[in-house]
mmCIF file of C-alpha atoms in Angstrom:
data_model
loop_
_atom_site.group_PDB
_atom_site.id
_atom_site.type_symbol
_atom_site.label_atom_id
_atom_site.label_comp_id
_atom_site.label_asym_id
_atom_site.label_seq_id
_atom_site.Cartn_x
_atom_site.Cartn_y
_atom_site.Cartn_z
ATOM 1 C CA MET A 1 -16.980 10.051 -33.570
ATOM 2 C CA LYS A 2 -19.720 11.383 -31.339
ATOM 3 C CA VAL A 3 -19.804 10.022 -27.802
ATOM 4 C CA ASP A 4 -23.195 8.468 -27.121
ATOM 5 C CA ASP A 5 -24.741 5.555 -25.235
ATOM 6 C CA GLU A 6 -23.323 3.032 -27.719
ATOM 7 C CA ASN A 7 -19.773 4.297 -27.297
ATOM 8 C CA TRP A 8 -20.166 4.297 -23.541
ATOM 9 C CA LYS A 9 -21.493 0.737 -23.658
ATOM 10 C CA GLN A 10 -18.426 -0.333 -25.632
ATOM 11 C CA TRP A 11 -16.073 1.385 -23.201
ATOM 12 C CA ARG A 12 -17.860 -0.234 -20.268
ATOM 13 C CA GLY A 13 -17.404 -3.640 -21.911
ATOM 14 C CA TRP A 14 -13.702 -2.969 -22.328
ATOM 15 C CA ALA A 15 -13.441 -1.735 -18.742
ATOM 16 C CA GLU A 16 -14.988 -4.958 -17.427
ATOM 17 C CA LYS A 17 -12.523 -7.104 -19.391
ATOM 18 C CA ILE A 18 -9.592 -4.952 -18.269
ATOM 19 C CA ARG A 19 -10.747 -5.077 -14.645
ATOM 20 C CA ASP A 20 -11.036 -8.877 -14.704
ATOM 21 C CA ASP A 21 -7.659 -9.348 -16.426
ATOM 22 C CA LEU A 22 -5.794 -7.020 -14.074
ATOM 23 C CA THR A 23 -7.555 -8.482 -11.037
ATOM 24 C CA ASN A 24 -5.896 -11.769 -11.953
ATOM 25 C CA GLU A 25 -2.505 -10.046 -12.264
ATOM 26 C CA VAL A 26 -2.863 -8.192 -8.957
ATOM 27 C CA ASN A 27 -3.853 -11.345 -7.087
ATOM 28 C CA ALA A 28 -1.106 -13.376 -8.757
ATOM 29 C CA GLN A 29 1.363 -10.746 -7.548
ATOM 30 C CA ALA A 30 0.005 -11.030 -3.987
ATOM 31 C CA VAL A 31 0.264 -14.829 -3.992
ATOM 32 C CA PHE A 32 3.746 -14.734 -5.510
ATOM 33 C CA ALA A 33 4.906 -12.209 -2.905
ATOM 34 C CA GLY A 34 3.728 -14.572 -0.149
ATOM 35 C CA PHE A 35 5.396 -17.555 -1.815
ATOM 36 C CA ASN A 36 8.653 -15.666 -2.377
ATOM 37 C CA GLU A 37 8.739 -14.503 1.244
ATOM 38 C CA VAL A 38 8.579 -18.085 2.469
ATOM 39 C CA VAL A 39 11.233 -19.179 -0.053
ATOM 40 C CA GLN A 40 13.664 -16.419 0.918
ATOM 41 C CA LYS A 41 13.299 -17.126 4.645
ATOM 42 C CA ASN A 42 13.897 -20.825 4.119
ATOM 43 C CA LYS A 43 16.256 -20.901 1.143
ATOM 44 C CA ASP A 44 18.973 -23.019 2.748
ATOM 45 C CA TRP A 45 16.426 -25.572 3.946
ATOM 46 C CA ILE A 46 14.723 -25.721 0.544
ATOM 47 C CA ASP A 47 18.021 -26.040 -1.316
ATOM 48 C CA SER A 48 19.181 -28.812 1.025
ATOM 49 C CA HIS A 49 16.132 -30.819 -0.097
ATOM 50 C CA ASN A 50 16.695 -30.098 -3.812
ATOM 51 C CA GLY A 51 13.756 -27.696 -3.899
ATOM 52 C CA ASP A 52 15.511 -24.993 -5.900
ATOM 53 C CA LEU A 53 14.415 -26.520 -9.232
ATOM 54 C CA PHE A 54 10.766 -26.180 -8.259
ATOM 55 C CA THR A 55 11.042 -22.705 -6.730
ATOM 56 C CA ASP A 56 12.988 -21.434 -9.757
ATOM 57 C CA PHE A 57 10.256 -22.852 -11.998
ATOM 58 C CA VAL A 58 7.570 -20.982 -10.045
ATOM 59 C CA MET A 59 9.548 -17.732 -10.220
ATOM 60 C CA ARG A 60 10.195 -18.026 -13.955
ATOM 61 C CA SER A 61 6.551 -18.917 -14.613
ATOM 62 C CA TYR A 62 5.309 -15.976 -12.577
ATOM 63 C CA ALA A 63 7.730 -13.596 -14.319
ATOM 64 C CA ALA A 64 6.551 -14.716 -17.769
ATOM 65 C CA SER A 65 2.915 -14.333 -16.764
ATOM 66 C CA ALA A 66 3.488 -10.886 -15.243
ATOM 67 C CA PHE A 67 5.466 -9.559 -18.218
ATOM 68 C CA LEU A 68 2.789 -10.690 -20.676
ATOM 69 C CA GLY A 69 -0.034 -9.468 -18.433
ATOM 70 C CA ILE A 70 1.495 -5.992 -18.306
ATOM 71 C CA ARG A 71 2.197 -6.053 -22.050
ATOM 72 C CA ARG A 72 -1.486 -6.793 -22.776
ATOM 73 C CA GLN A 73 -2.514 -3.528 -21.128
ATOM 74 C CA LEU A 74 0.007 -1.396 -23.048
ATOM 75 C CA LYS A 75 -0.976 -2.165 -26.636
ATOM 76 C CA ILE A 76 -3.134 0.410 -28.436
ATOM 77 C CA ASN A 77 -3.671 -1.267 -31.827
ATOM 78 C CA LYS A 78 -7.227 -1.611 -33.173
ATOM 79 C CA ASP A 79 -7.517 -5.307 -32.301
ATOM 80 C CA SER A 80 -6.528 -4.891 -28.648
ATOM 81 C CA VAL A 81 -8.669 -4.335 -25.592
ATOM 82 C CA SER A 82 -6.270 -2.729 -23.153
ATOM 83 C CA LEU A 83 -6.223 -0.076 -20.464
ATOM 84 C CA LEU A 84 -4.070 2.233 -22.581
ATOM 85 C CA ARG A 85 -6.335 1.864 -25.616
ATOM 86 C CA LEU A 86 -9.311 2.700 -23.429
ATOM 87 C CA LEU A 87 -7.551 5.790 -22.077
ATOM 88 C CA ASP A 88 -6.493 6.752 -25.598
ATOM 89 C CA GLN A 89 -10.140 6.663 -26.690
ATOM 90 C CA ILE A 90 -11.270 8.734 -23.700
ATOM 91 C CA SER A 91 -8.544 11.329 -24.317
ATOM 92 C CA LYS A 92 -9.569 11.753 -27.973
ATOM 93 C CA TYR A 93 -13.175 12.545 -27.100
ATOM 94 C CA ALA A 94 -12.663 14.118 -23.676
ATOM 95 C CA ASP A 95 -14.435 17.368 -24.507
ATOM 96 C CA GLN A 96 -17.587 15.453 -25.433
ATOM 97 C CA ILE A 97 -17.745 13.622 -22.093
ATOM 98 C CA THR A 98 -19.568 16.254 -20.095
ATOM 99 C CA TYR A 99 -20.955 16.052 -16.594
ATOM 100 C CA ASP A 100 -24.470 16.412 -18.026
ATOM 101 C CA PHE A 101 -23.860 13.363 -20.229
ATOM 102 C CA TYR A 102 -22.368 11.509 -17.260
ATOM 103 C CA LEU A 103 -25.586 12.046 -15.309
ATOM 104 C CA THR A 104 -27.566 10.397 -18.119
ATOM 105 C CA VAL A 105 -25.420 7.302 -17.600
ATOM 106 C CA PHE A 106 -25.393 7.490 -13.798
ATOM 107 C CA PRO A 107 -28.463 9.509 -12.735
ATOM 108 C CA LEU A 108 -28.527 11.078 -9.295
ATOM 109 C CA LYS A 109 -30.662 9.225 -6.771
ATOM 110 C CA PRO A 110 -32.692 10.959 -4.062
ATOM 111 C CA ARG A 111 -31.454 10.394 -0.523
ATOM 112 C CA TYR A 112 -28.247 8.791 -1.820
ATOM 113 C CA ILE A 113 -24.664 10.058 -1.761
ATOM 114 C CA ASP A 114 -23.718 12.260 -4.723
ATOM 115 C CA TRP A 115 -20.725 10.132 -5.765
ATOM 116 C CA GLN A 116 -21.010 11.127 -9.427
ATOM 117 C CA LYS A 117 -19.652 14.638 -8.820
ATOM 118 C CA TRP A 118 -16.521 13.475 -7.000
ATOM 119 C CA THR A 119 -15.857 10.592 -9.374
ATOM 120 C CA PHE A 120 -16.167 12.889 -12.380
ATOM 121 C CA ARG A 121 -13.865 15.410 -10.713
ATOM 122 C CA ASN A 122 -11.017 12.836 -10.796
ATOM 123 C CA LEU A 123 -10.897 13.362 -14.575
ATOM 124 C CA SER A 124 -11.957 16.985 -14.795
ATOM 125 C CA ASP A 125 -10.461 20.375 -14.010
ATOM 126 C CA ASP A 126 -13.682 22.335 -14.125
ATOM 127 C CA GLY A 127 -16.305 19.732 -13.241
ATOM 128 C CA LYS A 128 -18.002 20.307 -16.595
ATOM 129 C CA SER A 129 -16.126 17.992 -18.976
ATOM 130 C CA VAL A 130 -13.325 15.433 -18.897
ATOM 131 C CA CYS A 131 -9.885 17.042 -19.128
ATOM 132 C CA LYS A 132 -7.746 15.591 -21.910
ATOM 133 C CA ARG A 133 -4.583 16.677 -20.116
ATOM 134 C CA ILE A 134 -5.356 14.437 -17.105
ATOM 135 C CA VAL A 135 -5.978 11.351 -19.241
ATOM 136 C CA VAL A 136 -2.935 11.974 -21.449
ATOM 137 C CA ALA A 137 -0.791 12.351 -18.319
ATOM 138 C CA ASP A 138 -2.030 8.964 -17.058
ATOM 139 C CA ILE A 139 -1.071 7.421 -20.403
ATOM 140 C CA ALA A 140 2.372 9.048 -20.359
ATOM 141 C CA ASP A 141 3.111 7.979 -16.765
ATOM 142 C CA THR A 142 2.127 4.394 -17.570
ATOM 143 C CA LYS A 143 4.264 4.255 -20.703
ATOM 144 C CA LYS A 144 7.268 5.731 -18.894
ATOM 145 C CA LEU A 145 7.029 3.255 -16.033
ATOM 146 C CA ASN A 146 6.745 0.291 -18.384
ATOM 147 C CA THR A 147 9.216 1.127 -21.162
ATOM 148 C CA LYS A 148 11.740 -1.559 -20.151
ATOM 149 C CA ILE A 149 9.055 -4.071 -19.185
ATOM 150 C CA GLU A 150 7.383 -3.816 -22.592
ATOM 151 C CA LEU A 151 10.762 -4.184 -24.336
ATOM 152 C CA VAL A 152 11.611 -7.359 -22.431
ATOM 153 C CA ALA A 153 8.079 -8.736 -22.861
ATOM 154 C CA ASP A 154 8.213 -8.187 -26.628
ATOM 155 C CA ARG A 155 11.705 -9.535 -27.229
ATOM 156 C CA ILE A 156 11.910 -12.404 -24.755
ATOM 157 C CA PHE A 157 8.502 -13.596 -23.553
ATOM 158 C CA ALA A 158 6.146 -12.892 -26.473
ATOM 159 C CA HIS A 159 8.638 -13.670 -29.251
ATOM 160 C CA LEU A 160 12.076 -15.140 -29.814
ATOM 161 C CA ASP A 161 13.202 -11.807 -31.194
ATOM 162 C CA LYS A 162 16.488 -11.807 -33.131
ATOM 163 C CA ARG A 163 17.285 -8.367 -31.667
ATOM 164 C CA GLU A 164 17.254 -9.777 -28.122
ATOM 165 C CA THR A 165 17.973 -7.402 -25.225
ATOM 166 C CA ASN A 166 20.397 -7.011 -22.343
ATOM 167 C CA THR A 167 17.819 -5.189 -20.212
ATOM 168 C CA VAL A 168 17.657 -6.560 -16.672
ATOM 169 C CA LEU A 169 14.548 -6.126 -14.518
ATOM 170 C CA THR A 170 13.739 -7.069 -10.947
ATOM 171 C CA PHE A 171 10.652 -8.467 -9.281
ATOM 172 C CA ASP A 172 10.379 -5.123 -7.477
ATOM 173 C CA GLU A 173 9.997 -3.358 -10.833
ATOM 174 C CA LEU A 174 7.266 -5.802 -11.860
ATOM 175 C CA ARG A 175 5.508 -5.193 -8.550
ATOM 176 C CA ALA A 176 5.721 -1.403 -9.012
ATOM 177 C CA SER A 177 4.154 -1.718 -12.450
ATOM 178 C CA ILE A 178 1.317 -3.926 -11.249
ATOM 179 C CA ASP A 179 0.700 -1.625 -8.277
ATOM 180 C CA HIS A 180 0.443 1.282 -10.730
ATOM 181 C CA PHE A 181 -2.022 -0.600 -12.943
ATOM 182 C CA ASN A 182 -4.030 -1.552 -9.856
ATOM 183 C CA LYS A 183 -4.451 2.074 -8.778
ATOM 184 C CA LEU A 184 -5.078 3.385 -12.300
ATOM 185 C CA THR A 185 -7.643 0.697 -13.098
ATOM 186 C CA CYS A 186 -9.574 1.465 -9.922
ATOM 187 C CA LYS A 187 -9.690 5.127 -10.980
ATOM 188 C CA TYR A 188 -11.163 4.370 -14.401
ATOM 189 C CA ILE A 189 -13.559 1.579 -13.442
ATOM 190 C CA ALA A 190 -14.975 3.963 -10.844
ATOM 191 C CA PHE A 191 -15.548 6.456 -13.666
ATOM 192 C CA LEU A 192 -16.889 4.000 -16.265
ATOM 193 C CA LEU A 193 -18.576 1.332 -14.155
ATOM 194 C CA GLY A 194 -19.463 3.226 -10.991
ATOM 195 C CA GLU A 195 -17.467 0.741 -8.927
ATOM 196 C CA GLY A 196 -15.742 2.383 -5.996
ATOM 197 C CA ARG A 197 -12.805 0.358 -4.730
ATOM 198 C CA SER A 198 -9.331 1.121 -3.502
ATOM 199 C CA SER A 199 -7.716 -2.061 -4.858
ATOM 200 C CA LEU A 200 -8.347 -5.028 -7.133
ATOM 201 C CA GLU A 201 -6.615 -7.315 -4.653
ATOM 202 C CA ALA A 202 -8.813 -9.957 -3.052
ATOM 203 C CA MET A 203 -9.204 -10.215 0.702
ATOM 204 C CA PHE A 204 -8.474 -13.853 1.525
ATOM 205 C CA CYS A 205 -10.858 -15.276 4.111
ATOM 206 C CA TYR A 206 -8.548 -18.169 4.920
ATOM 207 C CA ASP A 207 -4.842 -18.753 5.470
ATOM 208 C CA TRP A 208 -3.734 -19.765 1.993
ATOM 209 C CA LYS A 209 -0.103 -19.964 3.195
ATOM 210 C CA LYS A 210 -1.058 -22.910 5.395
ATOM 211 C CA ILE A 211 -0.072 -25.233 2.551
ATOM 212 C CA PHE A 212 3.597 -24.400 3.228
ATOM 213 C CA SER A 213 3.283 -26.047 6.648
ATOM 214 C CA TYR A 214 2.508 -29.489 5.202
ATOM 215 C CA PRO A 215 4.213 -31.948 2.849
ATOM 216 C CA LEU A 216 2.729 -31.684 -0.649
ATOM 217 C CA VAL A 217 2.571 -35.489 -0.840
ATOM 218 C CA LYS A 218 0.049 -36.890 1.607
ATOM 219 C CA PRO A 219 1.644 -39.456 3.975
ATOM 220 C CA ALA A 220 0.359 -42.962 3.352
ATOM 221 C CA ASP A 221 -0.276 -43.796 7.016
ATOM 222 C CA ASN A 222 0.642 -42.893 10.585
ATOM 223 C CA GLU A 223 3.873 -44.879 10.340
ATOM 224 C CA THR A 224 4.957 -42.777 7.376
ATOM 225 C CA MET A 225 4.069 -39.610 9.279
ATOM 226 C CA GLY A 226 6.198 -40.824 12.151
ATOM 227 C CA ARG A 227 9.149 -41.260 9.813
ATOM 228 C CA ILE A 228 8.571 -37.737 8.487
ATOM 229 C CA LYS A 229 8.650 -36.387 12.041
ATOM 230 C CA GLY A 230 11.880 -38.180 12.791
ATOM 231 C CA SER A 231 13.514 -37.200 9.506
ATOM 232 C CA GLY A 232 13.699 -33.486 10.236
ATOM 233 C CA VAL A 233 11.043 -32.643 7.631
ATOM 234 C CA PHE A 234 8.674 -30.064 9.057
ATOM 235 C CA ASN A 235 5.392 -31.366 10.399
ATOM 236 C CA PRO A 236 2.719 -29.025 11.821
ATOM 237 C CA ASP A 237 2.187 -31.386 14.773
ATOM 238 C CA ASP A 238 5.837 -31.207 15.768
ATOM 239 C CA ASP A 239 6.094 -28.946 18.826
ATOM 240 C CA ILE A 240 9.797 -28.346 18.263
ATOM 241 C CA ARG A 241 9.427 -26.404 15.013
ATOM 242 C CA SER A 242 7.046 -23.496 14.997
ATOM 243 C CA ARG A 243 5.416 -21.990 11.939
ATOM 244 C CA GLU A 244 7.261 -18.752 12.627
ATOM 245 C CA GLN A 245 10.552 -20.515 11.897
ATOM 246 C CA TRP A 246 9.184 -21.192 8.431
ATOM 247 C CA GLY A 247 8.207 -17.579 7.917
ATOM 248 C CA VAL A 248 4.544 -18.535 7.811
ATOM 249 C CA VAL A 249 2.412 -16.433 10.117
#
């Protein structure tokens, strides 16, 4: 295959899909981390109100989503659009992706920062062509980090595999994987899409944790709210209990 505008267009299309998919995973991880922090700080209180069934459900649902989200980006078969398939393609044709070709895709603009040179340098040793070794190393690091995660995803979450597995993973290991994908995706979407960003994580413009300060079921009237106040259930208008006690800042 000869790398040309059509190939680049295809890779850009893949990169956009990968970016959008992993943006969802990165933001889900951020929301789950906030939820889990509140749960851990208030576990006794939650359990005393029979809330463990719901919190366990959220944790299991997040774990399943995270395992499958990571698995999607590891598959390299011909029917998959994944980060590792994209990197595999780039590594195979690295010597054809020259800086001169790159400038036909992203031409230099007068009186504008020369970002192309530094972005290209992230994947090149000599500044003249993409270095296969760099891309292959990114693939190898990603596979190594996710060996156990892919195994569990395949045998437990994607299929009821008769081989099963005794592999145990933690939420910290899932977070480390998603953090890795976040950083790696930013590196390659900068190269392929010209998007310079340090993270896929959204910057929330509001306090989304505020929901933890209120009952999920809206009180029917003021009398009901009064009973909630007197029952010991947290109410944001109650001066006795502060939000800090709930681990919500």
